[in-house]
XYZ file of C-alpha atoms in Angstrom:
676
model
C -183.877 -85.402 -107.072
C -183.457 -83.386 -110.209
C -186.350 -82.200 -112.429
C -186.354 -83.313 -116.044
C -188.329 -81.605 -118.771
C -188.997 -83.459 -122.071
C -189.246 -81.264 -125.105
C -191.477 -83.025 -127.770
C -192.110 -82.260 -131.322
C -193.625 -84.056 -133.954
C -191.675 -86.426 -136.187
C -192.233 -84.810 -139.467
C -190.813 -81.260 -138.053
C -187.528 -82.782 -137.335
C -186.530 -83.058 -141.180
C -184.621 -85.977 -142.945
C -184.002 -89.108 -140.358
C -180.447 -89.806 -139.405
C -179.162 -93.405 -140.054
C -175.909 -93.984 -138.041
C -174.125 -97.441 -138.446
C -170.747 -98.888 -137.120
C -168.012 -98.667 -139.722
C -164.261 -99.419 -139.720
C -161.572 -97.154 -138.201
C -160.252 -94.674 -140.840
C -157.304 -92.487 -140.154
C -158.344 -88.906 -141.250
C -154.983 -87.367 -140.156
C -151.776 -88.026 -137.780
C -149.611 -85.984 -135.692
C -145.959 -85.483 -136.042
C -143.577 -87.465 -134.058
C -140.005 -87.253 -133.054
C -139.541 -90.479 -134.956
C -140.339 -89.022 -138.174
C -138.691 -85.489 -137.849
C -135.442 -86.618 -139.646
C -137.381 -87.418 -142.817
C -138.520 -83.628 -143.344
C -136.101 -80.560 -144.299
C -136.739 -77.221 -142.746
C -138.128 -74.490 -145.113
C -135.818 -71.767 -145.676
C -136.955 -68.852 -145.786
C -140.314 -69.405 -143.933
C -142.693 -66.382 -144.288
C -145.603 -66.081 -142.026
C -147.788 -63.187 -141.881
C -149.415 -62.268 -138.566
C -152.349 -59.923 -138.090
C -154.265 -59.179 -134.871
C -157.099 -57.040 -136.669
C -160.474 -58.860 -136.687
C -162.223 -59.250 -140.051
C -165.602 -57.593 -140.247
C -168.052 -57.871 -143.326
C -170.204 -54.607 -143.851
C -173.685 -54.702 -145.459
C -175.766 -51.955 -146.160
C -179.690 -51.769 -147.020
C -181.503 -48.719 -148.517
C -185.187 -49.083 -148.192
C -187.627 -47.232 -150.387
C -188.978 -44.088 -148.795
C -192.663 -44.339 -147.728
C -194.726 -41.280 -147.695
C -196.799 -41.269 -144.382
C -199.978 -39.149 -143.519
C -202.033 -38.684 -140.529
C -205.695 -39.777 -140.787
C -208.442 -39.195 -138.027
C -210.864 -41.876 -137.117
C -214.005 -41.644 -134.942
C -214.518 -44.819 -133.519
C -217.850 -45.592 -131.483
C -217.805 -49.185 -129.757
C -220.893 -51.209 -130.448
C -222.014 -54.422 -130.301
C -223.438 -54.634 -126.638
C -226.665 -55.941 -125.480
C -229.489 -53.391 -124.808
C -228.922 -53.547 -120.968
C -225.373 -52.891 -121.014
C -224.076 -49.291 -121.382
C -220.789 -49.152 -123.344
C -219.623 -46.029 -121.551
C -219.537 -47.885 -118.004
C -216.319 -49.834 -117.574
C -218.001 -51.585 -114.523
C -220.811 -52.779 -116.710
C -218.424 -54.223 -119.458
C -216.432 -56.014 -117.028
C -219.295 -57.538 -115.401
C -220.643 -58.965 -118.894
C -217.235 -60.030 -120.028
C -216.777 -62.320 -117.050
C -220.162 -63.771 -117.169
C -219.436 -64.456 -120.922
C -215.956 -66.010 -120.461
C -217.536 -68.573 -117.888
C -219.662 -69.874 -120.451
C -218.684 -73.191 -121.779
C -219.262 -72.515 -125.539
C -216.757 -69.402 -125.133
C -213.726 -71.999 -124.988
C -214.768 -74.072 -127.622
C -215.279 -71.209 -129.804
C -211.917 -69.715 -129.260
C -210.100 -73.116 -129.435
C -211.501 -73.604 -132.965
C -210.581 -69.942 -134.040
C -207.081 -70.177 -132.955
C -206.623 -73.325 -135.102
C -207.614 -71.266 -137.961
C -205.608 -68.158 -137.167
C -202.315 -70.522 -136.459
C -202.687 -71.596 -139.862
C -202.725 -68.323 -141.561
C -199.660 -67.284 -139.689
C -197.590 -70.355 -140.803
C -198.738 -69.772 -144.295
C -197.435 -66.084 -143.867
C -194.356 -66.877 -142.663
C -193.628 -69.431 -145.478
C -194.985 -67.389 -148.688
C -194.307 -63.857 -149.404
C -197.679 -62.679 -150.805
C -196.113 -59.346 -151.772
C -193.444 -60.645 -153.866
C -193.184 -58.930 -157.228
C -192.030 -61.476 -159.740
C -192.017 -59.155 -162.918
C -190.821 -55.712 -161.490
C -188.601 -54.753 -164.043
C -190.663 -55.996 -167.110
C -193.326 -54.241 -168.931
C -195.960 -55.187 -171.327
C -196.027 -54.283 -174.957
C -199.659 -53.299 -174.650
C -201.508 -53.061 -171.311
C -204.170 -55.726 -170.810
C -207.146 -53.882 -169.416
C -210.806 -53.933 -170.375
C -211.340 -50.295 -171.598
C -213.849 -48.209 -169.413
C -215.060 -44.863 -168.858
C -216.403 -43.251 -165.745
C -218.884 -40.337 -165.697
C -217.815 -37.836 -163.086
C -220.189 -34.857 -163.489
C -222.991 -33.142 -165.666
C -222.948 -29.408 -166.348
C -226.709 -28.679 -167.507
C -227.741 -25.509 -169.494
C -229.648 -22.794 -167.259
C -231.996 -22.108 -170.121
C -235.604 -22.595 -169.115
C -237.945 -24.335 -171.483
C -236.149 -23.895 -174.856
C -233.377 -26.354 -175.140
C -230.011 -24.985 -176.625
C -227.440 -27.313 -178.096
C -223.654 -27.139 -176.940
C -221.632 -25.344 -179.676
C -218.289 -25.272 -178.229
C -216.255 -26.257 -175.230
C -212.924 -24.841 -173.986
C -210.651 -25.606 -171.118
C -208.880 -23.416 -169.004
C -205.400 -23.031 -170.048
C -203.949 -23.618 -166.579
C -205.461 -27.259 -166.419
C -208.875 -28.877 -165.846
C -210.155 -26.417 -163.493
C -212.677 -24.885 -165.474
C -214.367 -24.988 -168.672
C -216.116 -22.224 -170.799
C -219.205 -23.546 -172.707
C -221.047 -22.056 -175.369
C -224.658 -22.704 -176.239
C -226.845 -21.834 -179.607
C -229.396 -23.269 -181.798
C -227.573 -23.656 -185.075
C -230.714 -24.791 -186.941
C -231.592 -22.118 -189.575
C -234.448 -19.534 -188.662
C -235.497 -21.889 -185.695
C -234.577 -19.751 -182.760
C -237.474 -18.758 -180.812
C -238.123 -15.409 -179.336
C -237.023 -14.771 -175.766
C -234.450 -17.794 -175.901
C -231.560 -17.192 -173.203
C -228.384 -15.958 -175.247
C -225.907 -16.127 -172.484
C -222.919 -18.827 -172.184
C -221.316 -20.040 -169.017
C -217.918 -20.746 -167.286
C -218.183 -23.817 -165.392
C -216.024 -24.894 -162.320
C -215.323 -28.458 -161.711
C -215.475 -27.969 -157.972
C -219.050 -26.720 -158.201
C -220.894 -28.342 -161.030
C -224.405 -27.487 -160.019
C -224.272 -23.530 -160.718
C -222.185 -21.770 -163.189
C -219.292 -19.837 -161.931
C -219.546 -16.715 -164.571
C -221.748 -15.865 -167.227
C -221.067 -14.439 -170.422
C -223.668 -12.060 -171.802
C -224.068 -10.955 -175.431
C -226.981 -9.683 -177.928
C -226.504 -12.819 -180.164
C -226.131 -16.583 -178.931
C -222.220 -17.525 -178.869
C -221.569 -20.126 -181.693
C -217.725 -20.702 -180.813
C -215.706 -19.480 -177.955
C -212.042 -20.157 -176.603
C -209.704 -19.239 -173.683
C -206.918 -17.044 -174.499
C -203.760 -18.874 -174.010
C -201.410 -16.068 -172.945
C -204.128 -14.194 -171.194
C -206.338 -16.611 -169.017
C -208.503 -13.828 -167.833
C -209.611 -13.304 -171.585
C -212.306 -15.263 -173.555
C -213.022 -14.747 -177.088
C -215.837 -15.914 -179.199
C -218.008 -15.418 -182.298
C -221.670 -14.752 -182.258
C -224.566 -15.862 -184.347
C -224.880 -12.518 -185.991
C -221.347 -12.497 -187.381
C -219.739 -10.353 -184.390
C -216.341 -11.059 -182.710
C -216.506 -10.102 -179.071
C -213.854 -10.622 -176.223
C -214.799 -10.662 -172.458
C -212.728 -10.113 -169.475
C -213.712 -12.119 -166.532
C -212.601 -9.264 -164.267
C -214.324 -6.793 -165.979
C -217.913 -8.125 -165.667
C -220.379 -10.109 -167.724
C -220.549 -7.694 -170.748
C -218.195 -8.091 -173.621
C -215.319 -5.487 -173.360
C -214.576 -5.581 -177.281
C -217.016 -5.975 -179.990
C -216.432 -5.825 -183.844
C -218.544 -3.454 -186.071
C -221.429 -4.632 -187.824
C -220.567 -3.347 -191.372
C -217.046 -5.172 -191.241
C -217.766 -8.410 -189.623
C -218.964 -11.657 -191.094
C -222.338 -11.814 -192.962
C -223.544 -15.367 -191.414
C -222.732 -17.179 -187.977
C -219.044 -18.012 -187.049
C -218.199 -21.370 -187.185
C -215.012 -21.166 -185.685
C -212.784 -18.687 -183.401
C -209.062 -19.277 -183.053
C -206.659 -17.496 -180.631
C -202.936 -17.138 -182.504
C -199.746 -17.615 -180.597
C -198.360 -14.157 -180.916
C -196.049 -12.051 -178.700
C -198.918 -9.870 -177.523
C -201.740 -12.607 -177.344
C -204.269 -10.028 -179.040
C -204.419 -11.704 -182.445
C -207.239 -14.167 -183.711
C -208.996 -15.371 -186.562
C -212.240 -16.498 -187.517
C -214.297 -18.520 -190.138
C -217.917 -18.183 -191.344
C -220.335 -19.786 -193.689
C -220.286 -16.562 -195.778
C -217.024 -17.910 -197.601
C -214.370 -15.691 -195.631
C -211.744 -16.168 -193.281
C -210.681 -13.002 -191.205
C -207.861 -12.144 -189.243
C -208.266 -9.567 -186.227
C -206.335 -7.719 -183.965
C -208.179 -6.963 -180.516
C -206.300 -3.945 -180.090
C -207.894 -2.551 -183.260
C -211.257 -4.545 -183.257
C -213.255 -1.611 -183.851
C -211.174 -0.879 -187.203
C -212.097 -4.169 -188.709
C -210.105 -7.373 -189.920
C -206.418 -6.869 -190.622
C -206.654 -9.460 -193.283
C -209.219 -11.156 -195.384
C -209.238 -14.309 -197.584
C -212.012 -15.719 -199.844
C -212.502 -19.434 -199.662
C -212.840 -20.926 -203.339
C -212.222 -24.392 -204.811
C -210.552 -22.958 -207.667
C -207.423 -20.614 -208.244
C -209.491 -17.859 -210.060
C -210.725 -14.941 -207.958
C -213.789 -14.945 -209.574
C -214.991 -18.261 -208.514
C -218.098 -18.728 -206.382
C -217.346 -18.633 -202.358
C -217.908 -21.678 -200.526
C -218.495 -21.743 -196.630
C -215.744 -22.404 -194.209
C -216.839 -24.564 -191.448
C -213.636 -25.222 -189.328
C -209.968 -24.208 -188.912
C -206.898 -25.856 -187.478
C -203.958 -23.674 -186.392
C -200.811 -25.086 -184.678
C -197.534 -23.488 -184.509
C -195.427 -26.842 -184.360
C -196.867 -27.248 -188.178
C -195.843 -23.642 -188.895
C -196.696 -20.080 -187.481
C -198.171 -19.073 -190.739
C -200.173 -22.340 -191.672
C -204.033 -22.614 -191.493
C -205.868 -25.518 -192.595
C -209.361 -24.722 -193.416
C -212.558 -27.068 -193.913
C -215.306 -26.066 -196.110
C -218.982 -27.148 -196.546
C -218.043 -29.098 -199.852
C -216.022 -31.576 -197.777
C -212.700 -30.228 -199.390
C -209.642 -28.857 -197.289
C -207.172 -26.276 -198.091
C -203.952 -24.772 -196.451
C -203.775 -20.884 -196.241
C -200.502 -19.211 -195.843
C -200.132 -15.951 -193.911
C -196.536 -14.619 -194.319
C -195.653 -11.100 -192.897
C -196.345 -8.132 -195.174
C -197.869 -10.471 -198.075
C -201.505 -11.068 -198.763
C -202.815 -14.500 -197.431
C -203.231 -16.991 -200.226
C -204.283 -20.415 -200.460
C -201.434 -22.754 -201.404
C -202.760 -26.349 -201.371
C -206.085 -27.914 -201.804
C -207.019 -31.354 -200.738
C -209.810 -33.663 -201.882
C -210.697 -31.912 -205.106
C -209.961 -34.986 -207.201
C -210.616 -37.665 -204.883
C -211.064 -38.346 -200.947
C -213.071 -35.482 -200.183
C -215.731 -35.903 -197.396
C -219.642 -36.296 -198.632
C -220.810 -33.573 -196.343
C -219.316 -30.693 -194.301
C -216.060 -31.105 -192.793
C -217.253 -30.978 -188.785
C -213.324 -30.851 -187.267
C -210.002 -30.747 -188.008
C -207.195 -31.806 -185.642
C -203.511 -32.372 -186.022
C -201.577 -35.078 -184.422
C -199.877 -33.648 -181.208
C -196.398 -35.791 -181.858
C -196.717 -35.517 -185.468
C -198.039 -32.127 -186.883
C -197.805 -33.165 -190.371
C -200.687 -35.385 -190.037
C -204.096 -34.440 -189.250
C -207.618 -35.854 -188.902
C -210.600 -34.653 -190.424
C -213.994 -35.839 -189.631
C -217.020 -35.438 -191.928
C -220.148 -37.374 -193.226
C -220.133 -40.881 -191.596
C -216.270 -41.492 -191.731
C -213.088 -39.796 -190.371
C -210.130 -39.641 -192.594
C -206.148 -38.927 -191.645
C -204.355 -36.740 -194.114
C -200.614 -35.729 -194.665
C -199.357 -32.471 -196.043
C -197.591 -33.326 -198.994
C -200.271 -35.808 -200.435
C -203.690 -34.513 -201.549
C -205.657 -37.652 -201.000
C -206.209 -39.293 -197.483
C -203.832 -41.995 -196.493
C -205.973 -43.760 -193.832
C -209.830 -43.596 -193.446
C -212.286 -45.417 -191.019
C -215.143 -47.369 -191.783
C -218.379 -45.813 -192.380
C -220.267 -45.701 -189.138
C -223.970 -46.272 -188.588
C -224.650 -42.530 -187.653
C -223.567 -39.246 -188.851
C -220.530 -38.043 -187.257
C -220.405 -34.557 -185.591
C -217.117 -34.080 -183.931
C -213.703 -35.684 -183.141
C -209.867 -35.197 -181.894
C -206.641 -36.835 -181.241
C -205.721 -37.946 -177.882
C -203.044 -35.468 -176.421
C -200.914 -38.102 -174.799
C -201.405 -41.220 -176.836
C -200.193 -41.239 -180.767
C -202.745 -43.571 -181.908
C -205.815 -42.858 -180.170
C -208.765 -40.384 -181.315
C -212.069 -39.740 -180.391
C -215.632 -39.261 -182.379
C -218.855 -38.351 -181.345
C -222.008 -39.349 -183.109
C -225.740 -38.007 -183.857
C -226.995 -41.284 -181.840
C -225.568 -40.148 -178.671
C -222.448 -42.543 -178.702
C -218.724 -41.896 -178.438
C -216.575 -44.009 -180.384
C -212.714 -44.529 -179.408
C -210.204 -45.685 -182.050
C -206.794 -47.234 -181.279
C -204.751 -47.494 -184.367
C -201.808 -48.886 -182.103
C -204.155 -51.837 -181.127
C -205.966 -52.410 -184.700
C -207.102 -50.454 -187.402
C -210.181 -52.070 -188.779
C -212.585 -51.778 -185.966
C -213.672 -49.571 -182.999
C -211.707 -50.255 -179.665
C -214.199 -48.750 -177.313
C -217.901 -47.184 -177.584
C -219.572 -45.538 -174.685
C -223.264 -44.267 -174.722
C -223.125 -40.619 -173.388
C -226.699 -39.165 -174.206
C -229.833 -40.299 -175.554
C -229.619 -37.115 -177.662
C -227.125 -36.082 -180.495
C -223.598 -35.154 -179.285
C -222.276 -31.788 -180.810
C -218.572 -31.402 -179.537
C -215.935 -33.079 -177.818
C -212.703 -31.548 -175.776
C -209.843 -33.291 -173.881
C -207.740 -31.587 -171.529
C -204.381 -31.080 -172.968
C -202.870 -29.681 -169.648
C -202.613 -31.629 -166.446
C -203.478 -30.181 -163.111
C -203.212 -31.191 -159.419
C -206.023 -33.909 -159.379
C -206.072 -34.835 -163.078
C -203.536 -35.892 -165.760
C -203.378 -34.586 -169.419
C -205.517 -36.402 -171.339
C -207.414 -38.129 -168.698
C -210.778 -35.918 -168.844
C -213.158 -35.627 -171.726
C -215.894 -33.123 -171.915
C -218.736 -33.948 -174.463
C -221.738 -31.591 -175.260
C -225.238 -32.683 -176.626
C -227.957 -31.333 -178.366
C -230.001 -30.850 -174.998
C -227.547 -28.412 -173.594
C -225.765 -30.973 -171.418
C -221.880 -31.358 -170.928
C -220.842 -34.665 -169.635
C -217.372 -34.840 -168.129
C -215.821 -38.513 -168.444
C -212.721 -40.075 -166.999
C -210.713 -42.383 -168.935
C -209.173 -45.546 -167.927
C -205.103 -45.697 -167.757
C -204.774 -47.545 -171.201
C -206.804 -44.768 -173.074
C -204.453 -41.789 -171.994
C -201.033 -43.338 -170.888
C -198.592 -43.842 -173.656
C -198.109 -47.704 -174.411
C -194.768 -49.539 -174.997
C -192.978 -48.183 -178.376
C -196.429 -46.478 -179.668
C -194.709 -43.426 -181.176
C -192.387 -45.484 -183.234
C -195.080 -47.973 -184.379
C -197.410 -45.085 -185.400
C -194.634 -43.137 -187.337
C -193.956 -46.465 -189.136
C -197.543 -46.931 -189.930
C -198.017 -43.366 -191.336
C -194.663 -43.373 -193.166
C -195.751 -46.636 -194.871
C -199.242 -45.436 -195.991
C -197.842 -42.357 -197.244
C -195.376 -44.026 -199.568
C -198.605 -46.461 -200.846
C -200.386 -43.313 -201.672
C -197.356 -41.603 -203.349
C -197.039 -44.854 -205.373
C -200.569 -44.850 -206.391
C -200.550 -41.122 -207.485
C -197.439 -41.625 -209.801
C -199.081 -44.676 -211.515
C -202.247 -42.648 -211.889
C -200.005 -39.884 -213.737
C -198.637 -42.504 -215.805
C -202.057 -43.551 -216.975
C -203.291 -39.882 -217.491
C -200.152 -39.575 -219.769
C -201.260 -42.563 -221.667
C -204.466 -41.279 -222.403
C -203.036 -38.072 -223.613
C -200.846 -39.894 -226.378
C -203.990 -41.490 -227.671
C -206.741 -38.870 -227.437
C -210.361 -40.127 -228.128
C -211.137 -37.075 -230.328
C -208.347 -37.806 -232.812
C -209.761 -40.611 -235.193
C -206.715 -40.580 -237.250
C -204.449 -41.524 -234.376
C -207.274 -43.663 -233.045
C -207.374 -45.750 -236.264
C -203.445 -45.738 -236.574
C -203.303 -47.397 -233.012
C -205.945 -49.738 -233.913
C -203.783 -50.766 -237.032
C -200.670 -51.217 -235.230
C -202.710 -53.329 -232.342
C -203.869 -55.491 -235.097
C -200.502 -56.019 -236.459
C -198.948 -56.638 -232.792
C -201.745 -59.413 -232.459
C -201.078 -60.898 -235.750
C -197.351 -61.226 -235.215
C -198.036 -62.759 -231.702
C -200.203 -65.471 -233.440
C -197.608 -66.129 -235.829
C -194.929 -66.800 -233.205
C -197.501 -68.864 -231.461
C -198.245 -70.997 -234.488
C -194.225 -71.586 -235.158
C -193.943 -72.867 -231.558
C -196.756 -75.052 -231.773
C -195.521 -76.529 -235.126
C -192.041 -77.014 -233.300
C -193.388 -79.004 -230.595
C -195.374 -81.080 -233.134
C -192.202 -81.769 -234.874
C -190.336 -82.776 -231.638
C -193.249 -85.258 -230.848
C -192.901 -86.979 -234.221
C -188.947 -87.282 -233.659
C -189.833 -89.115 -230.492
C -192.704 -91.373 -232.321
C -190.244 -92.175 -235.224
C -187.682 -93.782 -232.765
C -190.205 -96.332 -231.758
C -191.828 -97.087 -235.094
C -190.879 -99.814 -237.654
C -188.217 -99.468 -240.162
C -190.583 -98.251 -242.980
C -191.419 -95.480 -241.217
C -187.821 -94.432 -240.753
C -187.039 -94.576 -244.347
C -190.237 -92.419 -244.959
C -188.985 -89.848 -242.789
C -185.666 -89.884 -244.583
C -186.997 -89.767 -247.864
C -188.962 -86.533 -246.853
C -185.916 -85.039 -245.637
C -184.508 -85.641 -249.068
C -186.829 -83.557 -250.710
C -186.225 -79.896 -251.381
C -187.686 -77.373 -249.134
C -188.772 -75.220 -251.904
C -191.368 -78.138 -253.029
C -192.376 -77.850 -249.067
C -193.135 -74.036 -249.466
C -194.818 -74.312 -252.729
C -197.240 -77.131 -251.514
C -197.944 -75.145 -248.366
C -198.829 -71.980 -250.397
C -200.452 -73.718 -253.421
C -204.051 -72.455 -253.648
C -206.414 -72.769 -256.645
C -208.096 -75.632 -258.413
C -205.144 -78.190 -257.500
C -205.337 -77.337 -253.910
C -209.267 -78.021 -254.127
C -208.827 -81.059 -255.809
C -206.102 -82.265 -253.424
C -208.555 -81.526 -250.448
C -211.147 -83.611 -251.932
C -208.584 -86.474 -252.480
C -207.690 -86.308 -248.851
C -211.291 -86.408 -247.626
C -211.580 -89.633 -249.800
C -208.493 -91.108 -248.335
C -209.294 -90.371 -244.815
C -207.016 -90.741 -241.856
C -203.992 -92.830 -242.684
C -204.065 -92.750 -246.299
C -207.015 -95.301 -247.081
C -207.830 -96.367 -250.939
C -207.385 -93.560 -253.413
C -208.640 -92.911 -256.993
C -208.076 -96.301 -258.807
C -207.143 -94.246 -262.195
C -204.047 -92.740 -260.639
C -202.604 -95.907 -259.180
C -202.274 -97.585 -256.068
C -200.748 -96.068 -252.798
C -199.437 -97.733 -249.928
C -198.189 -96.778 -246.443
C -195.671 -98.339 -244.220
C -195.462 -101.364 -246.406
C -199.269 -102.118 -246.502
C -200.173 -103.156 -250.103
C -203.528 -101.878 -251.618
C -205.369 -103.180 -254.945
C -206.832 -100.714 -257.354
C -209.008 -100.810 -260.372
C -206.671 -99.607 -263.348
C -203.867 -101.600 -262.184
C -201.531 -103.052 -259.681
C -199.560 -100.494 -257.888
C -197.446 -101.098 -255.033
C -195.891 -98.634 -252.666
C -193.501 -99.501 -250.139
C -192.435 -97.500 -246.773
C -189.856 -95.424 -248.656
C -192.672 -93.488 -250.583
C -191.591 -94.873 -254.002
C -193.963 -94.879 -256.766
C -194.994 -98.348 -258.531
C -197.127 -97.477 -261.666
C -197.916 -93.837 -262.308
C -197.874 -91.026 -264.687
C -194.866 -88.867 -263.192
C -195.868 -85.575 -261.680
C -199.302 -86.061 -260.624
C -198.766 -89.149 -258.927
C -195.427 -87.828 -257.149
C -197.642 -85.178 -255.793
C -200.059 -87.782 -254.474
C -197.299 -89.927 -252.970
C -196.362 -86.797 -250.935
C -199.902 -86.483 -249.874
C -199.815 -89.915 -248.824
C -196.722 -89.559 -246.902
C -198.101 -86.382 -245.046
C -201.307 -88.302 -244.276
C -199.322 -91.517 -242.820
C -197.443 -89.033 -240.476
C -200.374 -87.241 -239.438
C -202.082 -90.438 -238.808
């Protein structure tokens, strides 16, 4: 007897049910027979293609390359009861056999198997890792802006707290940072304070890697972009010093005291030259000095006196900051002053340095010293300035700012553009907050704020060059007044270039530039108009007032003529619907000479006064007049007088009268009737 096995499945797993029914037989085709062959004709010629090569289909798949790596994991088995040694295999097997005989074990496995089976079936039906929008990019990344604190570098000074005066990233990437410390408050530096500055390694934030020693605190420093082992800086006593990391802590070069600045150096900048030995410094003594480290003992090679006027005898004003960018011009230097104004110095070869352009003298200057100047990396002709409670954006060919931020709640101390994003810049405040403005997203509000320290922030620097572990523009180093440098890591939206951001920002800056140029042209026209009529010239002023009165009188006369024409047009419309008598009166008035009308309008004197009195007595609509002169009627109405019976019809004709006198009264009566 054969064995039979029944395969069973649930009805819902078989798909749509089949419904078979009996139907009539239908011929789908037939086979040729000998009887029907005579009805066909042979095809001549008959072409037949025969081929014994099998047909194949080719399909190739090229998968994405996956990077693999080896990782080591130390696994220690746990979860065994206290009396079981996990290292003994015999004890483990004995415990497993005893546990598997338990009735609750089978029930638990059955319940868990249902859950696992359901998850397996779902994975077979739905691809959880499918990319629906693989080739599409969003215009602006929707992400909550955030920052992450990576590490802190604290000043090694004991007792006296020094503020961070400047931060300089290593030119080869974010691997090291040089930090200068100083007490910038005037005559508040106690004796015995530490005067050294430090170089910090990001791999070891607990202790500095290198120490820069000097006789005076370093107020500003910078890595040499061409010779990364050299660090140049300016001191509180006005001297310029250069350190070589390979040659020790003491400076290898120092400028002479008699040829250096007289006040603390506010900015030190290396120049991009062939030798990498040229630099420039600014100070509050009102001078900008250019140096060559090969001839540092001989003094500066160029000197510029900072004044707001073109007269060399004008008083000097302190220079607080300087901006130099070779993309904007290898000979251009933007200088910020203590008075809040800006100026551009041009240093051409074999010529003296001169100030070519001054910004903010008429309007737009800061209300305090300029704390920072930074050119936009993609558009060097636009530069950002920070001072007082706001930041402003300028363009080289306009002497007023094209854009500015709102006034912040605290004084601003420093700021800079993002090196990777065109519309983002960072600001530091005295209340310990860092503000991030994103003009690509919105221009009227701060995009993101972060509390960095409880004390005032003094400076900010972003890494412009990327490294092995961090991209360019991702790390932000911020110094505060207590000597602590906080290293922040930005989220992707704050340092990655957004969709069409460069084009949008260029259009925005060009639009604002055109608007400022139009406003400047309008202001020039207004100034010319003021020069045409100066206030101190009384004769010209009186002539202008007389001309103005004539223009006003002419305008009033034209307006009165327009009003008179409108009244006549309205009367013409009313006459169409008035009785016949009114039409005859209108015709009679048209027949009167125009000269009499002009004389009547211009008549002055006693006759005019008498007529005014008579008009007041008659009232509106030509009421009863003087009995001695006669009787007057309007529109066929009859009035009785004291001296006689006179009747006047709608034609304005006179009944009993004395001639001219009553004729004038008739005309007045007609006018009164028309006005009524």
